[in-house]
PDB file of C-alpha atoms and ligand atoms in Angstrom:
ATOM      1  CA  UNK T  78       0.000   0.000   0.000  1.00  0.00           C
ATOM      2  CA  UNK T  79       1.368   3.396  -1.009  1.00  0.00           C
ATOM      3  CA  UNK T  80       1.830   5.851   1.851  1.00  0.00           C
ATOM      4  CA  UNK T  81       0.571   9.450   1.642  1.00  0.00           C
ATOM      5  CA  UNK T  82       0.932  12.353   4.081  1.00  0.00           C
ATOM      6  CA  UNK T  83      -1.470  15.323   4.028  1.00  0.00           C
ATOM      7  CA  UNK T  84      -0.244  18.840   4.885  1.00  0.00           C
ATOM      8  CA  UNK T  85      -3.014  21.279   5.873  1.00  0.00           C
ATOM      9  CA  UNK T  86      -3.240  24.534   7.835  1.00  0.00           C
ATOM     10  CA  UNK T  87      -6.933  25.124   8.538  1.00  0.00           C
ATOM     11  CA  UNK T  88     -10.430  23.774   8.097  1.00  0.00           C
ATOM     12  CA  UNK T  89      -9.442  20.690   6.140  1.00  0.00           C
ATOM     13  CA  UNK T  90     -12.452  20.045   3.923  1.00  0.00           C
ATOM     14  CA  UNK T  91     -10.092  18.894   1.153  1.00  0.00           C
ATOM     15  CA  UNK T  92      -8.320  16.601   3.602  1.00  0.00           C
ATOM     16  CA  UNK T  93     -11.717  15.241   4.649  1.00  0.00           C
ATOM     17  CA  UNK T  94     -12.618  14.378   1.047  1.00  0.00           C
ATOM     18  CA  UNK T  95      -9.310  12.533   0.673  1.00  0.00           C
ATOM     19  CA  UNK T  96      -9.741  10.691   3.973  1.00  0.00           C
ATOM     20  CA  UNK T  97     -13.304   9.700   3.032  1.00  0.00           C
ATOM     21  CA  UNK T  98     -12.401   8.250  -0.383  1.00  0.00           C
ATOM     22  CA  UNK T  99     -12.561   4.447  -0.122  1.00  0.00           C
ATOM     23  CA  UNK T 100     -10.770   3.803  -3.452  1.00  0.00           C
ATOM     24  CA  UNK T 101      -7.829   6.168  -2.991  1.00  0.00           C
ATOM     25  CA  UNK T 102      -5.249   3.511  -3.790  1.00  0.00           C
ATOM     26  CA  UNK T 103      -3.103   4.386  -0.801  1.00  0.00           C
ATOM     27  CA  UNK T 104      -3.142   4.989   2.906  1.00  0.00           C
ATOM     28  CA  UNK T 105      -3.119   8.400   4.604  1.00  0.00           C
ATOM     29  CA  UNK T 106      -0.485   7.716   7.232  1.00  0.00           C
ATOM     30  CA  UNK T 107      -0.597  11.155   8.885  1.00  0.00           C
ATOM     31  CA  UNK T 108      -1.867  14.718   8.748  1.00  0.00           C
ATOM     32  CA  UNK T 109       0.769  17.384   9.434  1.00  0.00           C
ATOM     33  CA  UNK T 110      -0.192  20.976  10.240  1.00  0.00           C
ATOM     34  CA  UNK T 111       1.667  24.182  11.006  1.00  0.00           C
ATOM     35  CA  UNK T 112      -1.174  25.244  13.349  1.00  0.00           C
ATOM     36  CA  UNK T 113      -2.092  23.559  16.610  1.00  0.00           C
ATOM     37  CA  UNK T 114      -5.666  24.914  16.399  1.00  0.00           C
ATOM     38  CA  UNK T 115      -6.364  23.729  12.835  1.00  0.00           C
ATOM     39  CA  UNK T 116      -9.719  21.983  12.484  1.00  0.00           C
ATOM     40  CA  UNK T 117      -8.107  19.480  10.137  1.00  0.00           C
ATOM     41  CA  UNK T 118      -6.386  17.920  13.169  1.00  0.00           C
ATOM     42  CA  UNK T 119      -9.755  17.086  14.739  1.00  0.00           C
ATOM     43  CA  UNK T 120     -10.928  15.619  11.459  1.00  0.00           C
ATOM     44  CA  UNK T 121      -7.848  13.388  11.313  1.00  0.00           C
ATOM     45  CA  UNK T 122      -8.241  12.251  14.906  1.00  0.00           C
ATOM     46  CA  UNK T 123     -11.889  11.377  14.261  1.00  0.00           C
ATOM     47  CA  UNK T 124     -10.648   9.038  11.539  1.00  0.00           C
ATOM     48  CA  UNK T 125      -7.849   7.683  13.762  1.00  0.00           C
ATOM     49  CA  UNK T 126      -5.157   9.200  11.554  1.00  0.00           C
ATOM     50  CA  UNK T 127      -2.008  10.285  13.435  1.00  0.00           C
ATOM     51  CA  UNK T 128      -1.366  14.026  13.560  1.00  0.00           C
ATOM     52  CA  UNK T 129       1.766  16.146  13.903  1.00  0.00           C
ATOM     53  CA  UNK T 130       2.038  19.889  14.492  1.00  0.00           C
ATOM     54  CA  UNK T 131       5.119  21.776  13.353  1.00  0.00           C
ATOM     55  CA  UNK T 132       4.545  25.412  14.260  1.00  0.00           C
ATOM     56  CA  UNK T 133       6.489  28.108  12.425  1.00  0.00           C
ATOM     57  CA  UNK T 134       9.646  29.219  14.213  1.00  0.00           C
ATOM     58  CA  UNK T 135      11.293  32.644  14.259  1.00  0.00           C
ATOM     59  CA  UNK T 136      14.119  30.986  12.366  1.00  0.00           C
ATOM     60  CA  UNK T 137      12.545  29.703   9.183  1.00  0.00           C
ATOM     61  CA  UNK T 138      15.435  27.274   8.577  1.00  0.00           C
ATOM     62  CA  UNK T 139      14.690  25.519  11.879  1.00  0.00           C
ATOM     63  CA  UNK T 140      11.076  24.990  10.750  1.00  0.00           C
ATOM     64  CA  UNK T 141      12.205  23.775   7.321  1.00  0.00           C
ATOM     65  CA  UNK T 142      14.352  21.123   8.996  1.00  0.00           C
ATOM     66  CA  UNK T 143      11.672  20.138  11.530  1.00  0.00           C
ATOM     67  CA  UNK T 144       9.000  19.545   8.913  1.00  0.00           C
ATOM     68  CA  UNK T 145      11.407  17.705   6.635  1.00  0.00           C
ATOM     69  CA  UNK T 146      12.474  15.415   9.499  1.00  0.00           C
ATOM     70  CA  UNK T 147       8.872  14.879  10.610  1.00  0.00           C
ATOM     71  CA  UNK T 148       7.656  13.919   7.136  1.00  0.00           C
ATOM     72  CA  UNK T 149      10.751  11.818   6.472  1.00  0.00           C
ATOM     73  CA  UNK T 150       9.936   9.716   9.539  1.00  0.00           C
ATOM     74  CA  UNK T 151       6.492   9.051   8.046  1.00  0.00           C
ATOM     75  CA  UNK T 152       8.104   7.502   4.944  1.00  0.00           C
ATOM     76  CA  UNK T 153       5.624   8.865   2.398  1.00  0.00           C
ATOM     77  CA  UNK T 154       5.466   7.882  -1.256  1.00  0.00           C
ATOM     78  CA  UNK T 155       3.433  11.074  -1.857  1.00  0.00           C
ATOM     79  CA  UNK T 156       2.935  14.329   0.056  1.00  0.00           C
ATOM     80  CA  UNK T 157      -0.381  16.125  -0.512  1.00  0.00           C
ATOM     81  CA  UNK T 158      -0.541  19.842   0.237  1.00  0.00           C
ATOM     82  CA  UNK T 159      -4.276  20.444   0.715  1.00  0.00           C
ATOM     83  CA  UNK T 160      -4.879  23.911   2.116  1.00  0.00           C
ATOM     84  CA  UNK T 161      -1.337  24.214   3.482  1.00  0.00           C
ATOM     85  CA  UNK T 162      -0.492  27.916   3.672  1.00  0.00           C
ATOM     86  CA  UNK T 163       3.304  27.673   3.868  1.00  0.00           C
ATOM     87  CA  UNK T 164       6.023  27.518   1.239  1.00  0.00           C
ATOM     88  CA  UNK T 165       7.993  24.273   1.370  1.00  0.00           C
ATOM     89  CA  UNK T 166      11.787  24.422   1.172  1.00  0.00           C
ATOM     90  CA  UNK T 167      13.699  23.356  -1.953  1.00  0.00           C
ATOM     91  CA  UNK T 168      15.103  20.449   0.089  1.00  0.00           C
ATOM     92  CA  UNK T 169      11.593  19.309   1.005  1.00  0.00           C
ATOM     93  CA  UNK T 170      10.241  19.320  -2.542  1.00  0.00           C
ATOM     94  CA  UNK T 171      13.338  17.563  -3.854  1.00  0.00           C
ATOM     95  CA  UNK T 172      13.018  14.865  -1.197  1.00  0.00           C
ATOM     96  CA  UNK T 173       9.299  14.011  -1.513  1.00  0.00           C
ATOM     97  CA  UNK T 174       7.019  13.903  -4.568  1.00  0.00           C
ATOM     98  CA  UNK T 175       4.552  16.617  -3.530  1.00  0.00           C
ATOM     99  CA  UNK T 176       1.292  17.792  -5.081  1.00  0.00           C
ATOM    100  CA  UNK T 177      -0.688  20.917  -4.225  1.00  0.00           C
ATOM    101  CA  UNK T 178      -4.275  22.008  -4.716  1.00  0.00           C
ATOM    102  CA  UNK T 179      -4.647  25.663  -5.692  1.00  0.00           C
ATOM    103  CA  UNK T 180      -7.924  27.644  -5.955  1.00  0.00           C
ATOM    104  CA  UNK T 181      -7.344  29.188  -9.410  1.00  0.00           C
ATOM    105  CA  UNK T 182      -6.566  28.203 -12.980  1.00  0.00           C
ATOM    106  CA  UNK T 183      -2.765  28.389 -12.853  1.00  0.00           C
ATOM    107  CA  UNK T 184      -0.706  30.064 -14.194  1.00  0.00           C
ATOM    108  CA  UNK T 185      -3.354  32.699 -13.439  1.00  0.00           C
ATOM    109  CA  UNK T 186      -3.526  33.963  -9.868  1.00  0.00           C
ATOM    110  CA  UNK T 187      -0.731  32.155  -8.023  1.00  0.00           C
ATOM    111  CA  UNK T 188      -0.064  32.897  -4.346  1.00  0.00           C
ATOM    112  CA  UNK T 189      -2.019  33.057  -1.124  1.00  0.00           C
ATOM    113  CA  UNK T 190      -4.983  35.207  -2.320  1.00  0.00           C
ATOM    114  CA  UNK T 191      -5.978  33.472  -5.526  1.00  0.00           C
ATOM    115  CA  UNK T 192      -9.753  33.808  -5.078  1.00  0.00           C
ATOM    116  CA  UNK T 193      -9.579  37.478  -4.118  1.00  0.00           C
ATOM    117  CA  UNK T 194      -7.193  38.194  -6.997  1.00  0.00           C
ATOM    118  CA  UNK T 195      -9.494  36.557  -9.572  1.00  0.00           C
ATOM    119  CA  UNK T 196     -12.422  38.687  -8.358  1.00  0.00           C
ATOM    120  CA  UNK T 197     -10.309  41.858  -8.324  1.00  0.00           C
ATOM    121  CA  UNK T 198      -9.190  41.179 -11.901  1.00  0.00           C
ATOM    122  CA  UNK T 199     -12.836  41.083 -13.022  1.00  0.00           C
ATOM    123  CA  UNK T 200     -12.459  37.552 -14.428  1.00  0.00           C
ATOM    124  CA  UNK T 201     -15.636  35.776 -15.562  1.00  0.00           C
ATOM    125  CA  UNK T 202     -14.290  32.388 -14.569  1.00  0.00           C
ATOM    126  CA  UNK T 203     -11.630  30.881 -12.395  1.00  0.00           C
ATOM    127  CA  UNK T 204     -11.183  27.339 -11.134  1.00  0.00           C
ATOM    128  CA  UNK T 205      -8.810  25.007  -9.424  1.00  0.00           C
ATOM    129  CA  UNK T 206      -5.506  23.362 -10.281  1.00  0.00           C
ATOM    130  CA  UNK T 207      -3.728  20.303  -8.919  1.00  0.00           C
ATOM    131  CA  UNK T 208      -0.012  20.546  -9.673  1.00  0.00           C
ATOM    132  CA  UNK T 209       3.352  19.130  -8.708  1.00  0.00           C
ATOM    133  CA  UNK T 210       5.189  21.340  -6.263  1.00  0.00           C
ATOM    134  CA  UNK T 211       8.545  22.668  -7.415  1.00  0.00           C
ATOM    135  CA  UNK T 212      10.752  25.349  -5.921  1.00  0.00           C
ATOM    136  CA  UNK T 213       8.596  28.225  -7.186  1.00  0.00           C
ATOM    137  CA  UNK T 214       5.272  29.504  -5.893  1.00  0.00           C
ATOM    138  CA  UNK T 215       2.509  27.549  -7.662  1.00  0.00           C
ATOM    139  CA  UNK T 216       4.726  27.055 -10.716  1.00  0.00           C
ATOM    140  CA  UNK T 217       5.034  23.238 -10.891  1.00  0.00           C
ATOM    141  CA  UNK T 218       3.730  20.978 -13.654  1.00  0.00           C
ATOM    142  CA  UNK T 219      -0.053  20.920 -13.860  1.00  0.00           C
ATOM    143  CA  UNK T 220      -1.765  17.559 -13.276  1.00  0.00           C
ATOM    144  CA  UNK T 221      -5.465  18.498 -13.577  1.00  0.00           C
ATOM    145  CA  UNK T 222      -7.626  21.608 -13.743  1.00  0.00           C
ATOM    146  CA  UNK T 223     -11.338  22.377 -13.526  1.00  0.00           C
ATOM    147  CA  UNK T 224     -13.204  25.581 -14.334  1.00  0.00           C
ATOM    148  CA  UNK T 225     -15.631  27.442 -12.069  1.00  0.00           C
ATOM    149  CA  UNK T 226     -17.788  30.351 -13.248  1.00  0.00           C
ATOM    150  CA  UNK T 227     -17.711  33.623 -11.351  1.00  0.00           C
ATOM    151  CA  UNK T 228     -21.327  34.690 -10.789  1.00  0.00           C
ATOM    152  CA  UNK T 229     -22.683  38.233 -10.451  1.00  0.00           C
ATOM    153  CA  UNK T 230     -22.734  39.059  -6.753  1.00  0.00           C
ATOM    154  CA  UNK T 231     -19.990  36.600  -5.842  1.00  0.00           C
ATOM    155  CA  UNK T 232     -17.749  37.621  -2.986  1.00  0.00           C
ATOM    156  CA  UNK T 233     -14.528  35.936  -1.897  1.00  0.00           C
ATOM    157  CA  UNK T 234     -16.290  33.560   0.506  1.00  0.00           C
ATOM    158  CA  UNK T 235     -19.078  32.467  -1.857  1.00  0.00           C
ATOM    159  CA  UNK T 236     -16.711  31.962  -4.766  1.00  0.00           C
ATOM    160  CA  UNK T 237     -14.152  30.102  -2.668  1.00  0.00           C
ATOM    161  CA  UNK T 238     -16.871  27.761  -1.383  1.00  0.00           C
ATOM    162  CA  UNK T 239     -17.968  26.916  -4.962  1.00  0.00           C
ATOM    163  CA  UNK T 240     -14.346  26.377  -5.984  1.00  0.00           C
ATOM    164  CA  UNK T 241     -13.810  24.044  -3.045  1.00  0.00           C
ATOM    165  CA  UNK T 242     -16.827  21.926  -4.025  1.00  0.00           C
ATOM    166  CA  UNK T 243     -15.027  21.223  -7.308  1.00  0.00           C
ATOM    167  CA  UNK T 244     -11.588  21.074  -5.721  1.00  0.00           C
ATOM    168  CA  UNK T 245     -12.514  18.230  -3.378  1.00  0.00           C
ATOM    169  CA  UNK T 246     -13.363  15.962  -6.297  1.00  0.00           C
ATOM    170  CA  UNK T 247     -10.348  17.065  -8.312  1.00  0.00           C
ATOM    171  CA  UNK T 248      -7.765  16.413  -5.607  1.00  0.00           C
ATOM    172  CA  UNK T 249      -9.149  12.943  -5.027  1.00  0.00           C
ATOM    173  CA  UNK T 250      -9.065  12.222  -8.783  1.00  0.00           C
ATOM    174  CA  UNK T 251      -5.488  13.509  -9.047  1.00  0.00           C
ATOM    175  CA  UNK T 252      -4.280  11.377  -6.143  1.00  0.00           C
ATOM    176  CA  UNK T 253      -5.885   8.293  -7.726  1.00  0.00           C
ATOM    177  CA  UNK T 254      -4.114   9.075 -10.986  1.00  0.00           C
ATOM    178  CA  UNK T 255      -0.736   9.859  -9.471  1.00  0.00           C
ATOM    179  CA  UNK T 256      -0.334   7.214  -6.749  1.00  0.00           C
ATOM    180  CA  UNK T 257      -0.068   4.189  -9.082  1.00  0.00           C
ATOM    181  CA  UNK T 258       2.634   5.967 -11.116  1.00  0.00           C
ATOM    182  CA  UNK T 259       4.910   6.436  -8.095  1.00  0.00           C
ATOM    183  CA  UNK T 260       7.502   3.911  -7.153  1.00  0.00           C
ATOM    184  CA  UNK T 261       6.899   2.558  -3.685  1.00  0.00           C
ATOM    185  CA  UNK T 262       9.816   3.991  -1.748  1.00  0.00           C
ATOM    186  CA  UNK T 263       9.313   1.976   1.378  1.00  0.00           C
ATOM    187  CA  UNK T 264       8.391  -1.560   0.346  1.00  0.00           C
TER     188      UNK T 264
HETATM  189  C1  LIG Y  92      -8.439  25.308  -0.675  1.00  0.00           C
HETATM  190  O1  LIG Y  92      -9.211  26.121  -1.511  1.00  0.00           O
HETATM  191  C2  LIG Y  92      -7.007  25.281  -1.166  1.00  0.00           C
HETATM  192  O2  LIG Y  92      -6.866  25.319  -2.552  1.00  0.00           O
HETATM  193  C3  LIG Y  92      -6.468  26.537  -0.557  1.00  0.00           C
HETATM  194  O3  LIG Y  92      -6.996  26.533   0.747  1.00  0.00           O
HETATM  195  C4  LIG Y  92      -8.290  25.927   0.712  1.00  0.00           C
HETATM  196  C5  LIG Y  92      -8.357  24.894   1.821  1.00  0.00           C
HETATM  197  O4  LIG Y  92      -9.676  24.582   2.147  1.00  0.00           O
HETATM  198  N1  LIG Y  92      -5.045  26.536  -0.559  1.00  0.00           N
HETATM  199  C6  LIG Y  92      -4.317  27.592  -0.891  1.00  0.00           C
HETATM  200  O5  LIG Y  92      -4.797  28.682  -1.149  1.00  0.00           O
HETATM  201  C7  LIG Y  92      -2.821  27.367  -0.866  1.00  0.00           C
HETATM  202  N2  LIG Y  92      -2.142  28.471  -1.465  1.00  0.00           N
HETATM  203  P1  LIG Y  92      -9.984  23.546   3.346  1.00  0.00           P
HETATM  204  O6  LIG Y  92      -9.204  24.016   4.572  1.00  0.00           O
HETATM  205  O7  LIG Y  92     -11.456  23.591   3.530  1.00  0.00           O
HETATM  206  O8  LIG Y  92      -9.492  22.179   2.891  1.00  0.00           O
END
């Protein structure tokens, strides 16, 4: 069974969709968060999935090493960034095959405020992208995308909620596609 680790910072509705998928093709061996109060940790515990919290340090390099060591101990074949609001170090992304779910149609609207930026640009549609994580910010190779219309009267919260409805299905589909292509690194 392939081993996957989820990274998430907040609510964790994407993580929940992944955890709930019976045909994922792999096992979620842990959820790792940078926030001790993240709701995703409760969701993981409810499903008896081990959790780890690596809070940001004043010295960013210390945090980079802590999260790399933590995830390394979990021996993942795949790391899934699902609502994780931190940039991973070059060392991290070179060590673990890592995918990320982003709430826009990359390369449009990279960064932490993708939904707000799409609205501010006056776009008529946006969407969601699952991509490999490289050393840039939301620049890695695209795996899958799905479009979402921007409706008159949408605000950041309403649009983000509609994107996430699509995103939950897309991340699960991407994991199912990607996991069988990865070499099992841990027998
Ligand atoms: C998702 O829309 C995800 O794409 C976004 O956070 C949300 C998490 O929702 N991630 C980013 O913006 C990363 N730059 P959730 O906490 O309900 O799973």
